[in-house]
Short mmCIF file of C-alpha atoms in Angstrom, two decimals:
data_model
loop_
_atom_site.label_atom_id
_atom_site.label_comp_id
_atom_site.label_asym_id
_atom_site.label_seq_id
_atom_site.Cartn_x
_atom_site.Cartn_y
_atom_site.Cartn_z
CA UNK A 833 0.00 0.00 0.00
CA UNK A 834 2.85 2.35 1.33
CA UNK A 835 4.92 1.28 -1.75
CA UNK A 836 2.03 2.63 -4.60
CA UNK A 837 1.39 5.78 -2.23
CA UNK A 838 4.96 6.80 -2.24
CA UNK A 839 5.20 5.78 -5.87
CA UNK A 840 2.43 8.38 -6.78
CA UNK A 841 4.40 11.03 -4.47
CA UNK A 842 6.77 10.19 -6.63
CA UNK A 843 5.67 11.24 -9.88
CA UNK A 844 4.03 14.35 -8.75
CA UNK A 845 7.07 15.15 -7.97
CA UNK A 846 8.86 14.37 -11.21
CA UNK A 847 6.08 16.13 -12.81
CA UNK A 848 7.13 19.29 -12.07
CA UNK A 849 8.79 20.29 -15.24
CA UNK A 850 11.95 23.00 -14.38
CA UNK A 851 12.85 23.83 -17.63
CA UNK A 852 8.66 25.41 -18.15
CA UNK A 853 9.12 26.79 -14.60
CA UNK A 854 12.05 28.28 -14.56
CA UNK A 855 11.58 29.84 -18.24
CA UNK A 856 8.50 31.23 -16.72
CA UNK A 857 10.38 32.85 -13.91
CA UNK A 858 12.95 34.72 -16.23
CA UNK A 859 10.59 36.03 -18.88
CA UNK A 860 11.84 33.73 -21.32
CA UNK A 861 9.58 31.51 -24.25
CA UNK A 862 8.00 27.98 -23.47
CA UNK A 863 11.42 25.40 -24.19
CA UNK A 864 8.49 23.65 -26.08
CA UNK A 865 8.34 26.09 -28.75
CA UNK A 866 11.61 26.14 -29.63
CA UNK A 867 14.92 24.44 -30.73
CA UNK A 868 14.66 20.75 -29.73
CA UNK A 869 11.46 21.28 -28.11
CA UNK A 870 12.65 19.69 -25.62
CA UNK A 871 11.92 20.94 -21.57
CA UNK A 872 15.24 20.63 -20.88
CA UNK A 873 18.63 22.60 -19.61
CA UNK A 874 19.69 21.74 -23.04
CA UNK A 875 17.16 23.67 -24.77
CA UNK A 876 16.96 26.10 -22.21
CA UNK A 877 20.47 27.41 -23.03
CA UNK A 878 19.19 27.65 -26.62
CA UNK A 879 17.48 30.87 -25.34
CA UNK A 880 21.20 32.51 -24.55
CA UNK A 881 20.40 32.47 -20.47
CA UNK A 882 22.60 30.30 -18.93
CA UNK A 883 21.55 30.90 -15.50
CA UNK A 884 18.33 29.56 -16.26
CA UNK A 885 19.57 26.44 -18.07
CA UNK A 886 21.63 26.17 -14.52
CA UNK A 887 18.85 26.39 -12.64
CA UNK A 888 16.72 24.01 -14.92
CA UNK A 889 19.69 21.18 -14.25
CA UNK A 890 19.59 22.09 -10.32
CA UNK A 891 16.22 21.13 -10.40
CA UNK A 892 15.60 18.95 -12.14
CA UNK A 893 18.40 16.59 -10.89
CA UNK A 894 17.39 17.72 -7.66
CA UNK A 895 13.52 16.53 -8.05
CA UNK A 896 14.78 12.80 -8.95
CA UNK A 897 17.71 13.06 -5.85
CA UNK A 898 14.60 13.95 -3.54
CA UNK A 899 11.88 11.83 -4.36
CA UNK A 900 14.29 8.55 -3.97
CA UNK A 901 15.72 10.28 -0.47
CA UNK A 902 12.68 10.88 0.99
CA UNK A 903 11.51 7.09 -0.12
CA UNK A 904 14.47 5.86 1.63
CA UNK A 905 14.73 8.44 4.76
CA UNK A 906 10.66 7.46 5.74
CA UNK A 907 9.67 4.84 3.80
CA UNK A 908 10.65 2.14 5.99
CA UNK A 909 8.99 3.84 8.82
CA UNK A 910 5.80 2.71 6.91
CA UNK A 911 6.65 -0.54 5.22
CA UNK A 912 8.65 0.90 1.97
CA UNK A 913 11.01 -1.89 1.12
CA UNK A 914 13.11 -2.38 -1.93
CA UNK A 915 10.53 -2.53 -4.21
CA UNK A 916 9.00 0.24 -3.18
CA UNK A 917 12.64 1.80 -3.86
CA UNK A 918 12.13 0.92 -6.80
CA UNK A 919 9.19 2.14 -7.63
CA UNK A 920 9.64 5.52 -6.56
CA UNK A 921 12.88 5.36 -8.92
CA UNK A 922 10.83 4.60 -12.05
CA UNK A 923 8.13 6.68 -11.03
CA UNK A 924 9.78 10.09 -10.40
CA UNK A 925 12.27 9.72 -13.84
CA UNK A 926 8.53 8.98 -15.45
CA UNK A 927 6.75 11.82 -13.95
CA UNK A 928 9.58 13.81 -15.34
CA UNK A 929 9.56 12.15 -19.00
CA UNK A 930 5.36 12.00 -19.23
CA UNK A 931 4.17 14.99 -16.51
CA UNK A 932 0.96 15.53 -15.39
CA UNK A 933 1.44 19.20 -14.55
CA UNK A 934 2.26 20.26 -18.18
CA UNK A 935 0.30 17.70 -20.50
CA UNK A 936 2.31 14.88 -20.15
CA UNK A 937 4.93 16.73 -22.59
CA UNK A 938 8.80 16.51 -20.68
CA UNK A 939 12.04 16.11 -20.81
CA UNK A 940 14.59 13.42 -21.72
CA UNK A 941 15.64 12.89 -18.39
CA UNK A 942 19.42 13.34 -18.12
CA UNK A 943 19.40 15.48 -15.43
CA UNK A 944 16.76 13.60 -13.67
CA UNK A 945 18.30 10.48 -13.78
CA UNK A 946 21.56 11.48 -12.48
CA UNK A 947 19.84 12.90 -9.29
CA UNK A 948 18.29 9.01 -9.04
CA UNK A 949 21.74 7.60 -9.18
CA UNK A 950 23.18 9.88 -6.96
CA UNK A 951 20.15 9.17 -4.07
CA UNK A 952 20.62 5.37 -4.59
CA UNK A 953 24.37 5.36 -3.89
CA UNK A 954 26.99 8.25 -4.48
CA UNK A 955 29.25 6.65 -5.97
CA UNK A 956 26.71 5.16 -8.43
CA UNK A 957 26.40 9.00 -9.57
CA UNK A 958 29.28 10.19 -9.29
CA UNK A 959 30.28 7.40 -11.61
CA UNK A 960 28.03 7.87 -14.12
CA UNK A 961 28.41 11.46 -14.07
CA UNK A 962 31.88 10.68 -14.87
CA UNK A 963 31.33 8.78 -17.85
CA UNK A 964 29.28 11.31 -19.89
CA UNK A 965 32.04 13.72 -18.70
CA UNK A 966 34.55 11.55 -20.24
CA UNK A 967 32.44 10.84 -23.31
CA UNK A 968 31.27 14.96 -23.94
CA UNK A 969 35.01 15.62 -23.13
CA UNK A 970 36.33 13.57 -26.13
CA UNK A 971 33.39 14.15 -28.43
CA UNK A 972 31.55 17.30 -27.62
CA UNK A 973 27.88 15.53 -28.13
CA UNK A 974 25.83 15.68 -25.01
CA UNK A 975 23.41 13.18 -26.43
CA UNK A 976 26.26 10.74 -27.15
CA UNK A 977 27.65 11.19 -23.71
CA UNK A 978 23.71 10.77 -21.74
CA UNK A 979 23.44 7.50 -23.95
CA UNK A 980 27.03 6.00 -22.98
CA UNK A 981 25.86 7.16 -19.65
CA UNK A 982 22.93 5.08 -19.43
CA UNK A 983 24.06 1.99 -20.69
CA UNK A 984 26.92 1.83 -18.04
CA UNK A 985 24.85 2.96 -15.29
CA UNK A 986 23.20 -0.46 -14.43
CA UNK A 987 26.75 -1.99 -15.00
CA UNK A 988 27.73 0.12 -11.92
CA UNK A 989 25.03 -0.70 -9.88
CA UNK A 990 25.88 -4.34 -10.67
CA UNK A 991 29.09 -3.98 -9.76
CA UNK A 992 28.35 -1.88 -5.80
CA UNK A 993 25.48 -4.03 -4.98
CA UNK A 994 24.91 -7.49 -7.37
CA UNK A 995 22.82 -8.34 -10.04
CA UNK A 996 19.81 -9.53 -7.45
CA UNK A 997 18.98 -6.56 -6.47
CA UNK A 998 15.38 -5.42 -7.61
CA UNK A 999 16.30 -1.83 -8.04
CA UNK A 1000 18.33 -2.78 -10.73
CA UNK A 1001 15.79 -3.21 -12.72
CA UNK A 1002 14.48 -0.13 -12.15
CA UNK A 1003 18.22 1.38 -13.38
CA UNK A 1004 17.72 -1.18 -16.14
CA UNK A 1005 14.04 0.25 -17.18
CA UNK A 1006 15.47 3.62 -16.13
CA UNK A 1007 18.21 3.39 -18.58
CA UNK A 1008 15.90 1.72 -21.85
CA UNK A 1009 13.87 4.91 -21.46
CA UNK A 1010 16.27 7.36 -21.55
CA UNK A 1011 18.00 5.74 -24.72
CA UNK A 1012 14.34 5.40 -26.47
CA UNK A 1013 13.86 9.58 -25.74
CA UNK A 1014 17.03 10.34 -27.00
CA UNK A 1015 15.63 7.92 -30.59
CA UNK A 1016 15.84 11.46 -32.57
CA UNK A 1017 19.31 11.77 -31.42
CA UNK A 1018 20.46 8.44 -32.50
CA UNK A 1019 19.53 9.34 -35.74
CA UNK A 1020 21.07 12.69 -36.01
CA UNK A 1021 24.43 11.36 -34.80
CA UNK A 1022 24.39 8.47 -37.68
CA UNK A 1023 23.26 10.75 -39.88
CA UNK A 1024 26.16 13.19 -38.58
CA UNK A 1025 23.27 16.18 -37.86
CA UNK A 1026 23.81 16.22 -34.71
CA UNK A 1027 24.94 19.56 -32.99
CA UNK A 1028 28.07 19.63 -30.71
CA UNK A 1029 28.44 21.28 -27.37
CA UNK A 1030 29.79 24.57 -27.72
CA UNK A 1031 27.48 24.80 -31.16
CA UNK A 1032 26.51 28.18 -31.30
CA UNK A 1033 22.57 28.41 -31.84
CA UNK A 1034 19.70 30.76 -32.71
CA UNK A 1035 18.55 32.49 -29.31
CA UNK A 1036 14.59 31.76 -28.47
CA UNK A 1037 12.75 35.12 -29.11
#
């Protein structure tokens, strides 16, 4: 019971979309209108304000770190075991891909994701984090670098805590859905369309 009802807390809270919110704050145009279309700190730096594409990454890494913390800080107080863990790991990265706040239309979840990994374990995040570093380092494609990201992060997680674990799967499903958002991307970077970091773009009006 305690597992759903956290699970639903969840992915209200993934649903709150930053990059909407914090474009609204600033004055700036919906990140859905523009660019990638994409509510995301990616897009948001499309529109030439990089404080608000910092703030969009703050919070929306911080939304993911936050719903999985507060699953793990009371949940067992009520029951919440490692499924429900799990659960509220899957639910909040959904909330943010598919929210209910803005019309089920989010973002890819990069940022999101991250702040899962780094709730679960530190060094989880701070691993995978590391990777797309290392991979938007040598290569300058963000996309490339969240994809890389993804695949190794349930490699990590097997590797701190075992392949038995049922919040792997959640990584696992986790993972699968960030690659299938990023299915545009795929084909841009085969297709060699795809726009490198540092790619100077056309400001939102």
């Amino acid at each position: 019971m305690y597992n759903i009802l956290f699970a639903i807390a969840a992915y209200l809270i993934g649903s709150l979309s930053f990059a909407v919110l914090v474009s609204k704050l600033f004055g700036l145009s919906d990140p859905r209108t523009y660019g990638s279309k994409n509510p995301g700190a990616t897009n948001v730096l499309r529109s030439g304000n990089k404080k608000a594409a910092a703030l969009t990454l703050v919070g929306d890494g911080f939304k993911g770190w936050l719903a999985v913390w507060l699953a793990q800080k009371f949940g067992p107080h009520y029951g919440v075991d490692d499924t429900g863990i799990a659960l509220v790991t899957l639910a909040v990265f959904l909330g943010h891909l598919w929210p209910v706040f803005f019309r089920f239309v989010g973002g890819k979840g990069v940022a999101t994701a991250l702040g899962i990994l780094l709730a679960l374990d530190p060094w989880l995040g701070l691993a995978t984090l590391a990777t797309w570093l290392a991979v938007a380092f040598a290569f300058r494609y963000s996309s490339l670098a969240a994809l890389v990201a993804a695949l190794f992060a349930p490699f990590y997680y097997g590797l701190l805590f075992g392949t038995t674990d049922g919040i792997l799967l959640a990584v696992v499903a986790m993972a699968a859905l960030l690659i299938y958002r990023h299915r545009k991307n795929i084909g841009n970077l085969l297709a060699g369309k795809e726009s490198r970091i540092g790619d100077k773009k056309k400001a939102a009006k």
